[in-house]
Short mmCIF file of C-alpha atoms in Angstrom, two decimals:
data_model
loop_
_atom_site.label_atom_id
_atom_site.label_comp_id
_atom_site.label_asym_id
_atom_site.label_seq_id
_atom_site.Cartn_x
_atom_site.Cartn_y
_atom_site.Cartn_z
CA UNK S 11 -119.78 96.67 -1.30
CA UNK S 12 -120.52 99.34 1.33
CA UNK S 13 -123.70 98.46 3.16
CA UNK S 14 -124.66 102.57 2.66
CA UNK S 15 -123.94 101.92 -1.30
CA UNK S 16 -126.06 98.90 -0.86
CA UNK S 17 -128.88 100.48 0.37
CA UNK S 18 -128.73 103.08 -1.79
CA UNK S 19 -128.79 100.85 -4.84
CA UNK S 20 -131.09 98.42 -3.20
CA UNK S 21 -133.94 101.67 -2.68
CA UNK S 22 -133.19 103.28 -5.75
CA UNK S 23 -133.96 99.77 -8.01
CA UNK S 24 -136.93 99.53 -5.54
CA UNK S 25 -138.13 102.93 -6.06
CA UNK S 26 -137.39 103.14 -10.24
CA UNK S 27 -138.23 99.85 -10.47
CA UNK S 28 -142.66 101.05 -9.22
CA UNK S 29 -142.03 104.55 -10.96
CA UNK S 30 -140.96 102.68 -14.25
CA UNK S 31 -143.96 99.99 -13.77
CA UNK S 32 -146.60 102.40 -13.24
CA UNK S 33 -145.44 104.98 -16.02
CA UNK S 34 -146.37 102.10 -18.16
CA UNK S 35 -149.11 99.97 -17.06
CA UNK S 36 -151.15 103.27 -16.42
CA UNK S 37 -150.28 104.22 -20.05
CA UNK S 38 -153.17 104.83 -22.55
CA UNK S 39 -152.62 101.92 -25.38
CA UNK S 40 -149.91 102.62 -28.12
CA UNK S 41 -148.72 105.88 -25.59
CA UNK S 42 -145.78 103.79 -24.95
CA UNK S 43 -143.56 102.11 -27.46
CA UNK S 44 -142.47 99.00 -26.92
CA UNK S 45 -138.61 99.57 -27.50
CA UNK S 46 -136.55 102.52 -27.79
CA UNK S 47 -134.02 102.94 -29.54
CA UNK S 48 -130.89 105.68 -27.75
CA UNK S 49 -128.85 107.21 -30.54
CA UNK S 50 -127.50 110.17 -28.82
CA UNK S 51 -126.77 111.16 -25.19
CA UNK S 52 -125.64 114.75 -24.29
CA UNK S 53 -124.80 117.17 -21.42
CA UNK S 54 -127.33 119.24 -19.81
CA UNK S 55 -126.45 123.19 -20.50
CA UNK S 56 -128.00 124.48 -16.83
CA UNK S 57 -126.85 122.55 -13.75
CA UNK S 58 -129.92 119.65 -13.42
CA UNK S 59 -130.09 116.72 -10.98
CA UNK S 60 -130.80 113.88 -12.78
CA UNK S 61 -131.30 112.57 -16.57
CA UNK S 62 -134.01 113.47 -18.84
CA UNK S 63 -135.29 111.15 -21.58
CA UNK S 64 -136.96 112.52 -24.88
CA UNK S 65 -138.77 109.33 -25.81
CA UNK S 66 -139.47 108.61 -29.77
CA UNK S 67 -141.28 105.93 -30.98
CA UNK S 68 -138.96 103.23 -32.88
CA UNK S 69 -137.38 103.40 -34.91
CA UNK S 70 -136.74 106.92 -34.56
CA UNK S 71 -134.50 107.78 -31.95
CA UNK S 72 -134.60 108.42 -28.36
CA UNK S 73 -132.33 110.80 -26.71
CA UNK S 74 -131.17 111.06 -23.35
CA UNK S 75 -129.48 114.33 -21.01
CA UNK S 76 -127.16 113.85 -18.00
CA UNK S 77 -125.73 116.52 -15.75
CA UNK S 78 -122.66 117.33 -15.92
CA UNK S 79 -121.76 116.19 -13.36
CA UNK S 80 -121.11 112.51 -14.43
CA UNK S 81 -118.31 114.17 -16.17
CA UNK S 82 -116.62 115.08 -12.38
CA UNK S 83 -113.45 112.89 -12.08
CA UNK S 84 -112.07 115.35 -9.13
CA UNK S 85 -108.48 116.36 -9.89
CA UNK S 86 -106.57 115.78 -13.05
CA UNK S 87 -102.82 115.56 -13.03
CA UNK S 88 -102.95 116.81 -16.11
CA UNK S 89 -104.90 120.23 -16.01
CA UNK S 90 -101.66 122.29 -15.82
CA UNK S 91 -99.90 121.11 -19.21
CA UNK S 92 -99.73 123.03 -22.23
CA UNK S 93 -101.39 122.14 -25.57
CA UNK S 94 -103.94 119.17 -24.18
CA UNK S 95 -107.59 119.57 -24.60
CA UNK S 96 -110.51 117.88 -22.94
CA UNK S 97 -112.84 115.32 -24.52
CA UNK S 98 -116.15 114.11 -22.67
CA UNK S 99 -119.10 111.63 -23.77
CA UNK S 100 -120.95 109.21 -22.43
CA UNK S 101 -122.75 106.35 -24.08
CA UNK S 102 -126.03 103.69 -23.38
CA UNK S 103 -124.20 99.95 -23.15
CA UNK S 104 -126.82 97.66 -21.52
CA UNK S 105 -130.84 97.91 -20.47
CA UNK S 106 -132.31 95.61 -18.17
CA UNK S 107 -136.50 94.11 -18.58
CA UNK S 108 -137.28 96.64 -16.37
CA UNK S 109 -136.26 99.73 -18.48
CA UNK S 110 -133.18 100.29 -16.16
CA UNK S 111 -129.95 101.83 -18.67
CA UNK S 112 -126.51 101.13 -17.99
CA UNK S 113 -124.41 104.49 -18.75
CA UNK S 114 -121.04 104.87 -18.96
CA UNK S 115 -119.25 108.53 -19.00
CA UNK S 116 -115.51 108.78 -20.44
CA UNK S 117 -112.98 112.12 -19.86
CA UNK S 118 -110.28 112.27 -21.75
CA UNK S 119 -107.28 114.71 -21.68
CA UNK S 120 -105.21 114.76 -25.23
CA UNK S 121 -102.21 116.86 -26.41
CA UNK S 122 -101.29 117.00 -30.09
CA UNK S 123 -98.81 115.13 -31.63
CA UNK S 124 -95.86 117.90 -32.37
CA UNK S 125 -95.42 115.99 -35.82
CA UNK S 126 -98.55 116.68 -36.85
CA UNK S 127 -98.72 120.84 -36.24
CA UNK S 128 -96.05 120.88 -39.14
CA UNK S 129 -98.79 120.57 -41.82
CA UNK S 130 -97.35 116.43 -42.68
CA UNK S 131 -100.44 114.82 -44.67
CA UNK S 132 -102.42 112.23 -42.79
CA UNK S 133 -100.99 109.72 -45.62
CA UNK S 134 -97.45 110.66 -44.12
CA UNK S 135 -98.50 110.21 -40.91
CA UNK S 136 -100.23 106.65 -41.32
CA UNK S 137 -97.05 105.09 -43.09
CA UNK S 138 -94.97 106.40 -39.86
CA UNK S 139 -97.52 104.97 -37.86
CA UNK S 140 -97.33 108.58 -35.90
CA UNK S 141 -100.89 109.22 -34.12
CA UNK S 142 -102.59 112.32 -34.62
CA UNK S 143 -102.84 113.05 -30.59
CA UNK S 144 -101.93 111.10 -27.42
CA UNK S 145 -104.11 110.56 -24.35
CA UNK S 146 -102.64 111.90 -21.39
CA UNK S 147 -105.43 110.74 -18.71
CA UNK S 148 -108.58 109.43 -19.40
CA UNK S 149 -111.34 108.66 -16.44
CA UNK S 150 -114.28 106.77 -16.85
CA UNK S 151 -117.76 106.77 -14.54
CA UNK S 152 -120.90 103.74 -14.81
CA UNK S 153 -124.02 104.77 -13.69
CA UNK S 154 -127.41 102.92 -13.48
CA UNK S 155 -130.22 105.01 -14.63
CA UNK S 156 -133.53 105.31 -14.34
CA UNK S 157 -134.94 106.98 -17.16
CA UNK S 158 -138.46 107.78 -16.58
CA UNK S 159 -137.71 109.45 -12.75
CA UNK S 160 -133.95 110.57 -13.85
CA UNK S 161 -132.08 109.20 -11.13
CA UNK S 162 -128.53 108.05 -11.76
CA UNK S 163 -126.65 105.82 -8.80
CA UNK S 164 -122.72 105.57 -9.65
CA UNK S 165 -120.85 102.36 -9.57
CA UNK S 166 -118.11 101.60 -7.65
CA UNK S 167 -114.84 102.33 -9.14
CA UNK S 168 -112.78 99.12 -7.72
CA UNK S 169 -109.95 99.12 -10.95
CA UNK S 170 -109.67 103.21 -10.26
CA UNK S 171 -111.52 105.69 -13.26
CA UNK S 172 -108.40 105.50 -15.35
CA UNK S 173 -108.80 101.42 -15.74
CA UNK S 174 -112.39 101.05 -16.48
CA UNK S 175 -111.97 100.31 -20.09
CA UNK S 176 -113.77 97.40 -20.81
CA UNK S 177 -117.31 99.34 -21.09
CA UNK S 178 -118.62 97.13 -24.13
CA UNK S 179 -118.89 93.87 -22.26
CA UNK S 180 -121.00 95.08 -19.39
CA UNK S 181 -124.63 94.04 -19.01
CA UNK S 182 -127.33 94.46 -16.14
CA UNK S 183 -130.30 92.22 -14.63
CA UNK S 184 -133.63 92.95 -12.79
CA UNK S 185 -135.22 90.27 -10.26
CA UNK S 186 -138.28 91.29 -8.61
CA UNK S 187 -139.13 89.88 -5.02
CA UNK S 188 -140.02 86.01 -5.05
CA UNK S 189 -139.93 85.58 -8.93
CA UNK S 190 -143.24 87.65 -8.79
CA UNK S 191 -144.11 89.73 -11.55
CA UNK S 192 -143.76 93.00 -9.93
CA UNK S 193 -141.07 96.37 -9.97
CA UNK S 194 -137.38 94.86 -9.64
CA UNK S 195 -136.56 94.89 -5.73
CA UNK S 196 -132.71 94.17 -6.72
CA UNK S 197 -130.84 94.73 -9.37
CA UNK S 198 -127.35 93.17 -10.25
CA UNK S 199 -124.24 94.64 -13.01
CA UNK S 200 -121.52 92.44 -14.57
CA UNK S 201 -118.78 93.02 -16.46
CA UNK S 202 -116.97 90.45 -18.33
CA UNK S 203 -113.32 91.52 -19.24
CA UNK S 204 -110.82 90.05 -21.87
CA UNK S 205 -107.70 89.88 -20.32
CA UNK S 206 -104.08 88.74 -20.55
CA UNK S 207 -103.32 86.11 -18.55
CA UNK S 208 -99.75 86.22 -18.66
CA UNK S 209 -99.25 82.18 -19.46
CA UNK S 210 -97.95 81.70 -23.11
CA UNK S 211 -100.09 84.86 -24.28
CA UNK S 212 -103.53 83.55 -23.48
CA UNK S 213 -106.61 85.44 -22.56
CA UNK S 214 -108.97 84.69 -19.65
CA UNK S 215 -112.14 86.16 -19.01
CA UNK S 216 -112.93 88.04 -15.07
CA UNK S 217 -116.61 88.31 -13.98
CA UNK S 218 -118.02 90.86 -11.44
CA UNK S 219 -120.98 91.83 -9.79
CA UNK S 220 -122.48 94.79 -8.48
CA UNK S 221 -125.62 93.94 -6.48
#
């Protein structure tokens, strides 16, 4: 990793980690639940910085806002064509001791299947095994936020936005200075990926890092 990226991540864990810590050990008792619970994450209406959490205590839900700009994947090949349509979300996959969320934004650019503007029932459509729509790109973004100050650091892409698929198996770890029991002064990501290994049809799992 870039030693400017590093340092980035490295102050921004350092400086979420003592925001998160005092936001709740200064607390008034019961102020703070425990857990929370993220059901829905949407995109900020007016151009905003960082995230904003609406905290509810469990088990209702919490929600979360991003900027839109976690939905920026720079130019798309596919902007020009005819009949495609754009489809963005973003969801919460991991959440470290520390309160530290691991978000992951998806893009997707569709076009209808030409089969299916000719009024065929979706019953037709199954048995033909036709699909409603095909993808034409699709760009994905991971982010680690901190949700009490709002600040969201992006990952590295090293597969390229159009191969980061394997969002569900991703997870992310706090370790604060010396084992002490203090805000996180690093923070690592991994992501554990099921893939082909191309030796009689196996699978073989990959493990990275981001520290």
């Amino acid at each position: 990793m870039q030693p400017l990226l590093r340092r980035s991540l490295s102050a921004a864990a350092s400086a979420s980690g003592r925001l998160l810590r005092r936001a709740l050990s200064t607390a008034a008792p019961g102020s703070r639940p425990p857990w929370a619970l993220i059901h829905r994450i949407s995109m900020a209406k007016a151009s905003t910085r960082g995230a904003s959490l609406s905290l509810a205590p469990p088990p209702s839900p919490s929600h979360i806002v991003v900027p839109g700009r976690v939905y920026d994947a720079g130019a798309d090949r596919s902007e020009g064509e005819k009949d495609c349509v754009t489809m963005v979300g973003s969801g919460a996959h991991a959440a470290s001791a520390e309160g530290f969320l691991l978000l992951t934004s998806y893009k997707f650019r569709v076009r209808e299947h030409p089969l299916s503007k000719i009024g065929l029932s979706r019953v037709v459509l199954d048995l033909d095994r036709i699909p409603p729509f095909e993808i034409v790109s699709q760009y994905f973004s991971r982010f680690v936020c901190n949700p009490i100050s709002g600040e969201m650091v992006r990952l590295p892409d090293f597969d390229g936005q159009e191969e980061n698929m394997s969002d569900q198996y991703l997870g992310i770890m706090t370790e604060a200075a010396a084992g002490r029991n203090g805000p996180p002064e690093r923070y690592a990501v991994a992501q554990l990926t099921d893939e082909e290994d191309g030796v009689g049809g196996g699978r073989r799992f990959a493990w990275r890092r981001f520290e």
